[in-house]
Short mmCIF file of C-alpha atoms in Angstrom, two decimals:
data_model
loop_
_atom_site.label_atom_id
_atom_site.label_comp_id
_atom_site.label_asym_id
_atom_site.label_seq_id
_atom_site.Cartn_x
_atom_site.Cartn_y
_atom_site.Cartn_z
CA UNK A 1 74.54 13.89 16.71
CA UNK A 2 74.38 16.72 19.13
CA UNK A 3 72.60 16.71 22.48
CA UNK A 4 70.41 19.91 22.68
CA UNK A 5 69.14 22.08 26.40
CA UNK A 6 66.84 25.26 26.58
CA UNK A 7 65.72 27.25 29.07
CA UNK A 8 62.10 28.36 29.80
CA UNK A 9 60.68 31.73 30.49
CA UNK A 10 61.19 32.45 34.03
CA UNK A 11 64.40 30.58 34.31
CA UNK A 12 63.57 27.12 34.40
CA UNK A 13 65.46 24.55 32.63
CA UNK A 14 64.25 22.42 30.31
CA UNK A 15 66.02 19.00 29.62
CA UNK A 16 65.74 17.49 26.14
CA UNK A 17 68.25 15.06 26.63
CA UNK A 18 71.37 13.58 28.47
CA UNK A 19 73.95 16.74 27.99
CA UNK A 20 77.62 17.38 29.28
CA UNK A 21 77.14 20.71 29.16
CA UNK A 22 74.09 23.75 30.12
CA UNK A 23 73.53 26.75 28.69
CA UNK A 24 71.93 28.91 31.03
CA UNK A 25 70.48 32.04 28.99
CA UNK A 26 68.93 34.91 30.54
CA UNK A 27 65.57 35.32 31.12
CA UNK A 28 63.37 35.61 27.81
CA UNK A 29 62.24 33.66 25.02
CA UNK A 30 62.68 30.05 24.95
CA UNK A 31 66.12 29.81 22.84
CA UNK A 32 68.26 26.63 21.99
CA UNK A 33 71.07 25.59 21.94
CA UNK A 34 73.12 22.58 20.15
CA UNK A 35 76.36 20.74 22.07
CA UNK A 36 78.93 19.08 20.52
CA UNK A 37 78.75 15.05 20.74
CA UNK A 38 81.62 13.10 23.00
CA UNK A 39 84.71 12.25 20.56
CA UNK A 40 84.51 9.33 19.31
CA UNK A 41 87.61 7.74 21.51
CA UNK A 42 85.29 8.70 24.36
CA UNK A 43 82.67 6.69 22.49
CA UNK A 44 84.36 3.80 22.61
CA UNK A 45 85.52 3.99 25.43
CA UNK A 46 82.10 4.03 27.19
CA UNK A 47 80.96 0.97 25.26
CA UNK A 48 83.89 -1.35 26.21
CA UNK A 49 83.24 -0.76 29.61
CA UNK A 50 79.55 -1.12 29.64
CA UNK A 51 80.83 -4.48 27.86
CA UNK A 52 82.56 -5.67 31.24
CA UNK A 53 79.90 -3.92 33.60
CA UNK A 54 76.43 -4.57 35.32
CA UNK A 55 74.12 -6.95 32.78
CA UNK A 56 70.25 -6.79 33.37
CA UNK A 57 70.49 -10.11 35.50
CA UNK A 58 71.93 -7.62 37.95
CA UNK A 59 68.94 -5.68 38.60
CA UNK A 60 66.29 -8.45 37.94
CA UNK A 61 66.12 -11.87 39.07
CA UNK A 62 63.43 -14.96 39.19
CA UNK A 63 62.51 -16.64 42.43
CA UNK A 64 60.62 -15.98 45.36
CA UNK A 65 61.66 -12.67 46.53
CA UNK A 66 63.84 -13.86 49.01
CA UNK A 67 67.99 -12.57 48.97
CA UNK A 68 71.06 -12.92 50.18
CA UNK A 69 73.67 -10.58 49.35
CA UNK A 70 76.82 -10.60 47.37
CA UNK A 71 79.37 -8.11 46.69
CA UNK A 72 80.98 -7.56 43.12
CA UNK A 73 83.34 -5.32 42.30
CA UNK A 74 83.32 -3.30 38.95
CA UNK A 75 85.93 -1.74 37.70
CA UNK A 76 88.04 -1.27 40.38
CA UNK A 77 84.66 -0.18 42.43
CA UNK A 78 82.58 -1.66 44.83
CA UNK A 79 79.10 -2.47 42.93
CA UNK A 80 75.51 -2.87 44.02
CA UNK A 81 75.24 -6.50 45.56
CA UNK A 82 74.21 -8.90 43.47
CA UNK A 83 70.89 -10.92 44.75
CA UNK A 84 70.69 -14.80 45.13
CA UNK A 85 67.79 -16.63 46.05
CA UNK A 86 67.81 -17.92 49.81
CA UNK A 87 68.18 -21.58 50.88
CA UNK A 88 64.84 -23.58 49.95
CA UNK A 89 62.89 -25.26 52.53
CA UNK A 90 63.62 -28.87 52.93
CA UNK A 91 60.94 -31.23 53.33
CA UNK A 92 61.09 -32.52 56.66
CA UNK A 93 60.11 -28.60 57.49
CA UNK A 94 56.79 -28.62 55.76
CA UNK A 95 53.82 -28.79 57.81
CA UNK A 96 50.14 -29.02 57.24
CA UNK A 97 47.31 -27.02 57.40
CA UNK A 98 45.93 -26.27 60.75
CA UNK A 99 42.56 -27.97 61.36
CA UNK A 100 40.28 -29.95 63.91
CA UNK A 101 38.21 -29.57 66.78
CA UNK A 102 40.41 -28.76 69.43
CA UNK A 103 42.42 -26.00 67.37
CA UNK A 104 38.81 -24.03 66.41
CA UNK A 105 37.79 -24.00 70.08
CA UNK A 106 41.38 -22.58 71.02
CA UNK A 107 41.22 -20.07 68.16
CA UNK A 108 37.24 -18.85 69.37
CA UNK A 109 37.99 -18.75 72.43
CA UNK A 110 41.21 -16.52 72.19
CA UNK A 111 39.41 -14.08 69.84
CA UNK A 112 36.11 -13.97 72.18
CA UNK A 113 38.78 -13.08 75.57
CA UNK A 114 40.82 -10.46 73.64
CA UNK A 115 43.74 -13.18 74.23
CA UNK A 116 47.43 -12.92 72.20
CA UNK A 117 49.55 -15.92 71.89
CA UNK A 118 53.20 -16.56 70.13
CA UNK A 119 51.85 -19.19 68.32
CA UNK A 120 50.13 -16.84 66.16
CA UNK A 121 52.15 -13.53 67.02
CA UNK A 122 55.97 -15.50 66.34
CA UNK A 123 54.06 -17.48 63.00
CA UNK A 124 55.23 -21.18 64.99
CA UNK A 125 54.45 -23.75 62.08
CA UNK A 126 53.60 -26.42 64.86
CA UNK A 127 50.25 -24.48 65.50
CA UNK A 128 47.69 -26.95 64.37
CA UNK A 129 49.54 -29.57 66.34
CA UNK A 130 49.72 -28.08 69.73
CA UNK A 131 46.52 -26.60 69.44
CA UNK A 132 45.16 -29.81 67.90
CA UNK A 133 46.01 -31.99 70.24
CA UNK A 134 44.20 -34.56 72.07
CA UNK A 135 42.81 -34.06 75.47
CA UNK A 136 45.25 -33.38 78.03
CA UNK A 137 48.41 -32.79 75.58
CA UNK A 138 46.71 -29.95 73.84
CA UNK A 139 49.16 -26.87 74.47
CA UNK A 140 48.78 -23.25 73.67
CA UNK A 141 51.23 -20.95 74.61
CA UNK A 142 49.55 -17.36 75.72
CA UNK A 143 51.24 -14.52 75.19
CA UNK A 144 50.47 -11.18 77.83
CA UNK A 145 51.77 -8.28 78.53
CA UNK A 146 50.29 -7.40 74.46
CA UNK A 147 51.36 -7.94 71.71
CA UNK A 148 54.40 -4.85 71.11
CA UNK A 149 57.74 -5.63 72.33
CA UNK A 150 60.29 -2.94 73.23
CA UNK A 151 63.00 -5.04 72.10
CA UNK A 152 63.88 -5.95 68.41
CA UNK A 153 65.86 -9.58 68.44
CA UNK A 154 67.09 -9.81 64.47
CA UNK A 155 64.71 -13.70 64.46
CA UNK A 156 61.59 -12.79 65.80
CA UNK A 157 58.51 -11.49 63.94
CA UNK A 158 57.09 -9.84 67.20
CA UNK A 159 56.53 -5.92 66.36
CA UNK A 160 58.41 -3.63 68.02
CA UNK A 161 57.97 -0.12 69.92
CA UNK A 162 59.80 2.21 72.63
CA UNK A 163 56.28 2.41 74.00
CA UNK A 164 54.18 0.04 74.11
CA UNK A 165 50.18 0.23 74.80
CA UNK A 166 49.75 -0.12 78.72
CA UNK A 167 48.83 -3.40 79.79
CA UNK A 168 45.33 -4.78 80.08
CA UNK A 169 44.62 -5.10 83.63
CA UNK A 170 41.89 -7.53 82.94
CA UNK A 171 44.43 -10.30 81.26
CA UNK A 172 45.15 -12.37 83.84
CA UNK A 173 41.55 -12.55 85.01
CA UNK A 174 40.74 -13.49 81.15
CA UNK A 175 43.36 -15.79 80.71
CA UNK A 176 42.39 -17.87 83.93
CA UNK A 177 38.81 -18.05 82.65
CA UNK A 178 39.88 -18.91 78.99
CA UNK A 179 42.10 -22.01 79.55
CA UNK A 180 39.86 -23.40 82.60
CA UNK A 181 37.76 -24.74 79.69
CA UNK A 182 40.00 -25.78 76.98
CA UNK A 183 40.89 -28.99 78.22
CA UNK A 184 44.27 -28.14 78.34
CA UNK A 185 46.90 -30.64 80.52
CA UNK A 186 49.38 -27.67 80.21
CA UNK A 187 49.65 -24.25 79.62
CA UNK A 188 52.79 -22.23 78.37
CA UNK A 189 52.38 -18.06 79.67
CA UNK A 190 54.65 -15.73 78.02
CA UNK A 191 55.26 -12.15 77.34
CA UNK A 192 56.95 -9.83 74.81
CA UNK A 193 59.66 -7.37 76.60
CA UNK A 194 59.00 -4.41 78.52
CA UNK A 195 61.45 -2.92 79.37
CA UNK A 196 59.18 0.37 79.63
CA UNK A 197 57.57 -0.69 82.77
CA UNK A 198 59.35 -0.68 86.19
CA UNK A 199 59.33 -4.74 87.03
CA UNK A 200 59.87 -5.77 83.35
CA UNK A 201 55.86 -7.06 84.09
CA UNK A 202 57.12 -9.85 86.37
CA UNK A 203 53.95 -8.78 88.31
CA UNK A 204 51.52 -9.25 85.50
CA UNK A 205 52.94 -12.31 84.96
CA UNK A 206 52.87 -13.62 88.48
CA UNK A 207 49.16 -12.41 88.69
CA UNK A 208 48.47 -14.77 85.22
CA UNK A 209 49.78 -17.41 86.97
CA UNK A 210 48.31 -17.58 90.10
CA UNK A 211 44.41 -16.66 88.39
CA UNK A 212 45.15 -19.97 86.01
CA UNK A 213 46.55 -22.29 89.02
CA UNK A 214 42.68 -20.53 91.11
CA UNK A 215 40.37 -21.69 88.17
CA UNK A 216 42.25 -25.17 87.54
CA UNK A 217 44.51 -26.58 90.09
CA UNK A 218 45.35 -29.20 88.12
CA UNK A 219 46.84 -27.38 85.31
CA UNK A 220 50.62 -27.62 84.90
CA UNK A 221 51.64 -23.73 84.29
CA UNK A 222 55.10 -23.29 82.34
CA UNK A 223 56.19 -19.43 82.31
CA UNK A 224 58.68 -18.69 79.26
CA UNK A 225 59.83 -15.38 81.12
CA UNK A 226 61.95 -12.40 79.47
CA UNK A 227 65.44 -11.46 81.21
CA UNK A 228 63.67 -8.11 83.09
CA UNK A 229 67.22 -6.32 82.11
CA UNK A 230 68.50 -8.35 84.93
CA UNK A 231 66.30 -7.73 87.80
CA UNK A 232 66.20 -10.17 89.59
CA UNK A 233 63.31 -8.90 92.28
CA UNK A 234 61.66 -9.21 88.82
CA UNK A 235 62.61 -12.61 88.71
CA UNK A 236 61.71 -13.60 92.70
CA UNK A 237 58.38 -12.42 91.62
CA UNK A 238 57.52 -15.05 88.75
CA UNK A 239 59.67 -18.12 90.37
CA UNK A 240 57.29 -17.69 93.56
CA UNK A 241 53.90 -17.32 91.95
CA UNK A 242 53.37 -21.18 91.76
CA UNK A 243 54.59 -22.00 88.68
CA UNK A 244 55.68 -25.54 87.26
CA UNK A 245 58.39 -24.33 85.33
CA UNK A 246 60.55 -21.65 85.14
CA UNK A 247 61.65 -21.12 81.12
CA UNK A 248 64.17 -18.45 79.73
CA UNK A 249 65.46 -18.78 76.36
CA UNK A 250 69.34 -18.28 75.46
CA UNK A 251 68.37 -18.45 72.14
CA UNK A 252 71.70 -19.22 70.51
CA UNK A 253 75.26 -19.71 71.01
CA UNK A 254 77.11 -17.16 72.90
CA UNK A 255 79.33 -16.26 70.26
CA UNK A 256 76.24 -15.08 68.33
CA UNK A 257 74.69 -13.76 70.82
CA UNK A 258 74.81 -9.55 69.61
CA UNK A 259 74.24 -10.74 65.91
CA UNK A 260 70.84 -12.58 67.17
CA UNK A 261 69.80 -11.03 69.67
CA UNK A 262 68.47 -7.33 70.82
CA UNK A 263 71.86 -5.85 72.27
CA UNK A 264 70.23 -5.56 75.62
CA UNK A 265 69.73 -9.13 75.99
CA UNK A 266 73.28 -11.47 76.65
CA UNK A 267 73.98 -14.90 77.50
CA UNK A 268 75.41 -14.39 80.62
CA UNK A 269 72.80 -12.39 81.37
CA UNK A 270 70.02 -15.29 80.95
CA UNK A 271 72.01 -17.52 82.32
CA UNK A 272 72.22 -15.49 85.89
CA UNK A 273 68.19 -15.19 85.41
CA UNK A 274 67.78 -19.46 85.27
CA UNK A 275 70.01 -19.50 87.84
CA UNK A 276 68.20 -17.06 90.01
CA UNK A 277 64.85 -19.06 89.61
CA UNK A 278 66.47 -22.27 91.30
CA UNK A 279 67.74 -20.90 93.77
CA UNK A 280 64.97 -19.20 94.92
CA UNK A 281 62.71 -22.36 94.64
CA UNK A 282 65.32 -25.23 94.40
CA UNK A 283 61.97 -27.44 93.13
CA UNK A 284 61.27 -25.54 90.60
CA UNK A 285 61.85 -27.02 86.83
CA UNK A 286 64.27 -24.40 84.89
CA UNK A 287 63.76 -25.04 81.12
CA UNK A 288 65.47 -23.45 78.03
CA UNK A 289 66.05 -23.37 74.35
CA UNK A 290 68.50 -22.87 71.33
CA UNK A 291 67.68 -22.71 68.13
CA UNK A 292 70.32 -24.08 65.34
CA UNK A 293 70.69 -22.93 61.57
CA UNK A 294 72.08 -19.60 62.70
CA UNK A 295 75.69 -20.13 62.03
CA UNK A 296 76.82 -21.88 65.35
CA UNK A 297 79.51 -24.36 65.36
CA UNK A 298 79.40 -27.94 67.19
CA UNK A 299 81.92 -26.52 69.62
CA UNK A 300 80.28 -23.77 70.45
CA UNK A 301 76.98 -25.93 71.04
CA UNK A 302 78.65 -28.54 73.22
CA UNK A 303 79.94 -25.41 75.48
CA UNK A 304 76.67 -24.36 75.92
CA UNK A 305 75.44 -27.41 76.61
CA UNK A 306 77.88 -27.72 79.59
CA UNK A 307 77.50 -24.35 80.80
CA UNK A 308 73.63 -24.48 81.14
CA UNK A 309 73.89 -27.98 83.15
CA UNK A 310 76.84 -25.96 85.27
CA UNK A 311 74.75 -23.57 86.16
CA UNK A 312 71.91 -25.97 87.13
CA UNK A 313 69.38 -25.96 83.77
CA UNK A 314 66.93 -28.70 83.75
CA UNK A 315 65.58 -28.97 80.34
CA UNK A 316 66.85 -27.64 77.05
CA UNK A 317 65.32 -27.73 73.42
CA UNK A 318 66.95 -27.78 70.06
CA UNK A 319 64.84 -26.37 67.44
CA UNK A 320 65.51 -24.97 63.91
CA UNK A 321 65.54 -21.48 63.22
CA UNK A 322 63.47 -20.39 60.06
CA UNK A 323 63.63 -16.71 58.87
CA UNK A 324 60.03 -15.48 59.73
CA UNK A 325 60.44 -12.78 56.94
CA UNK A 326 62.73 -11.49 54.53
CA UNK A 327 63.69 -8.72 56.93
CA UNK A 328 65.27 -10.59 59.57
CA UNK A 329 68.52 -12.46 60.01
CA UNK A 330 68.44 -15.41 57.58
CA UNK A 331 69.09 -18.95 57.62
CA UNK A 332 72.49 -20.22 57.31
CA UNK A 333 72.30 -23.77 57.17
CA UNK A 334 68.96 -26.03 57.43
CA UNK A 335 70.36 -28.53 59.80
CA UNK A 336 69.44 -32.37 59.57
CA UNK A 337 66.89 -34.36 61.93
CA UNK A 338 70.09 -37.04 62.48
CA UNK A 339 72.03 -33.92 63.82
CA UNK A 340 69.62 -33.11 66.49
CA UNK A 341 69.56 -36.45 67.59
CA UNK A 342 72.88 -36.24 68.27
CA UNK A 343 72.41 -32.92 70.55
CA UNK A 344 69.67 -35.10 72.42
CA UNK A 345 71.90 -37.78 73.19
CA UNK A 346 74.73 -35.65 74.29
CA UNK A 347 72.21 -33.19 76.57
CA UNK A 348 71.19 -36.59 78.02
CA UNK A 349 74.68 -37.57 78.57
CA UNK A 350 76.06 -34.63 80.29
CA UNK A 351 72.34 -34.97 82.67
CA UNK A 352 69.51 -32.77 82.00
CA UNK A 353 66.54 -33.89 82.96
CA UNK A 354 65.02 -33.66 79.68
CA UNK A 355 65.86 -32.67 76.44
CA UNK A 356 63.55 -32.26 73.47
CA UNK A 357 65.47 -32.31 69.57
CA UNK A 358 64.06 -31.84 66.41
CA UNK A 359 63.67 -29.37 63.61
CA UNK A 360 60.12 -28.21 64.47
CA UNK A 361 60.74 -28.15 68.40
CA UNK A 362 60.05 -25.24 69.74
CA UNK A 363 60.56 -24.09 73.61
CA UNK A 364 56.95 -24.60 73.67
CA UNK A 365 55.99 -27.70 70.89
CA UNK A 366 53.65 -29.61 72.62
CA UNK A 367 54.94 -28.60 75.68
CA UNK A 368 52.71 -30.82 77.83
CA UNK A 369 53.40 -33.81 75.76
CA UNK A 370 56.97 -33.59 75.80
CA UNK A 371 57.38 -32.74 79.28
CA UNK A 372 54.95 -35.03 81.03
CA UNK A 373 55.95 -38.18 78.61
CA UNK A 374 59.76 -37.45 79.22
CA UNK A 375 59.95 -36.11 83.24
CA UNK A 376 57.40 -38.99 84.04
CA UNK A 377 59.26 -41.73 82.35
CA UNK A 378 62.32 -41.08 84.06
CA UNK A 379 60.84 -40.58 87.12
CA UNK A 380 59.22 -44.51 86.84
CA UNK A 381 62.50 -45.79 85.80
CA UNK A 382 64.09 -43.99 89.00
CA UNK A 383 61.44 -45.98 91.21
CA UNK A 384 62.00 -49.38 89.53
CA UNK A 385 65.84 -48.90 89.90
CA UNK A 386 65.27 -47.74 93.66
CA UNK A 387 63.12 -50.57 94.51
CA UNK A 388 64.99 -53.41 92.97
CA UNK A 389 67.97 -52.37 95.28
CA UNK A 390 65.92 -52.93 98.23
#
């Protein structure tokens, strides 16, 4: 069989089918011309190959959409990878539906003050829980500074931009008036990265606080800060503003740190940013969190266990990390409830103040709950011990 080509009027090519070779005819009437067919050796050769080479599995697959790559060589080539569905979510990872009272007056109110939070922003799966809560443990977690970060950290679902929309300057008035009348016990304030403004927003921030603390002085006021590229006027700024607790997440391991995290952010860099905080208001609560299911190893864990108490951390969460969408970082392992009790025990061991463990903790799960129950337990225990002595 031959494989035939022409060429159009006005030189343009015409193909009628796969060819080896062209004819390219001058310009006139549309002529033809037929081309040998490969030899058969060459024949043959083709089809053993294709024999040994990509199937259709290889470019179609069934499952939810979500890969992990594989590379298969071919020939003595490097081939296309090869997709493989992810890990499955195990059960004790499932959550319900959010619902109730307290979670629609949260959700109204937030859409009625033009208000962003992480919860909704970072897709938490404890939503209906915090938001739900009962009166006095409810927690939301508000998110200012908008909604646009300028940094792009490989787990978070946050969108991204060099430039950001300027900041409302109306937020921290709104936010004060917002959670005055949720019947909150403890509120959770924290902001996307801008690096694109000249304090990192530490002032904004600071402001937020202080208009919350003016329309309830009761409410405890957590502030899960970013680093402020390691400013730390920046950070003066937000430990004085009359906060409860001064929160910066490390986020992982150390040795993961650049495949996690935006390559502006480090861990020695958010460590000098807790440790900052304290010493500017020795009082002051410093909180922070590490998510597991990345790849880390117990080693590296314990080592960052011990350097956060070193360097004077109060509180530290455990959490698992699930892969918001299929274009970030995905999971590596789905790590078991037993093994973050046994990172609570040993953070207790080596003498944080608190330490909260458990595959849907998040820096801010039921912050209020966690926090008060934990810090105020320990602090009753201290007084019985202290008076029996007497």
């Amino acid at each position: 069989m031959a494989s035939l080509v022409g060429v159009l009027r006005g030189g343009r090519f015409l193909r009628v089918g796969a060819v080896s070779h062209v004819a390219v005819l001058p310009v006139g009437p549309v002529r033809w011309k037929a081309t040998p067919s490969p030899a058969p050796e060459r024949l043959n050769e083709l089809r053993e190959g294709l024999v040994g080479g990509p199937g259709l599995g290889d470019f179609a697959f069934a499952g939810d959409g979500d890969l992990e790559d594989e590379v298969v060589p071919w020939r003595g080539q490097t081939a296309r990878p090869v997709s493989t569905p992810r890990k499955r979510l195990p059960d004790w990872l499932k959550t319900s539906i959010p619902t109730g009272a307290s979670f629609n007056r949260i959700k109204n109110t937030l859409r009625d003050k033009k208000l962003t939070t992480v919860c909704e922003e970072a897709r938490c799966p404890n939503i209906g829980e915090c938001w739900g809560g009962e009166e006095g443990t409810a927690t939301a977690t508000i998110m200012v500074l908008g909604d646009t970060c300028t940094r792009a950290c490989r787990f978070c679902s946050i969108k991204t931009s060099r430039a950001p929309p300027a900041p409302d300057p109306d937020e921290p008035r709104n936010t004060g008036r917002a959670v005055a009348g949720w019947g909150l016990g403890y509120i959770v304030i924290t902001s996307v990265d801008r690096d694109d403004l000249p304090d990192g927003g530490a002032a904004h921030i600071a402001e937020t606080v202080r208009e919350i603390k003016a329309a309830k002085p009761t409410m405890l006021v957590e502030c899960l800060t970013p680093d402020f590229a390691g400013d730390m006027a920046a950070v003066d700024v937000v430990a004085r503003s009359g906060l409860d607790v001064f929160a910066h997440n490390v986020e992982t391991v150390e040795a993961l740190q650049r495949v996690v995290r935006d390559p502006r952010a480090n861990f020695e860099q958010s460590l000098r940013v807790l440790e900052r905080a304290k010493m500017i208001e020795p009082d002051l609560i410093t909180k922070t969190s590490i998510m597991l299911g990345l790849g880390e190893k117990d080693a590296e864990v314990l080592d960052a266990l011990k350097t956060l108490r070193r360097r004077g951390v109060d509180v530290v969460t455990f959490g698992q990390y699930i892969q918001p969408t299929k274009k970030h970082k995905k999971v590596a392992e789905y790590v078991h409830p037993d093994k973050f009790e046994q990172w609570k025990k040993a953070a207790d061991e080596l003498g944080f103040l608190y330490c909260a463990a458990g595959p849907l903790v998040r820096s801010s799960y039921k912050a209020g709950e966690y926090f008060l129950k934990g810090v105020i337990e320990k602090r009753r225990r201290a007084a019985v011990a202290a008076s029996e002595c007497q």
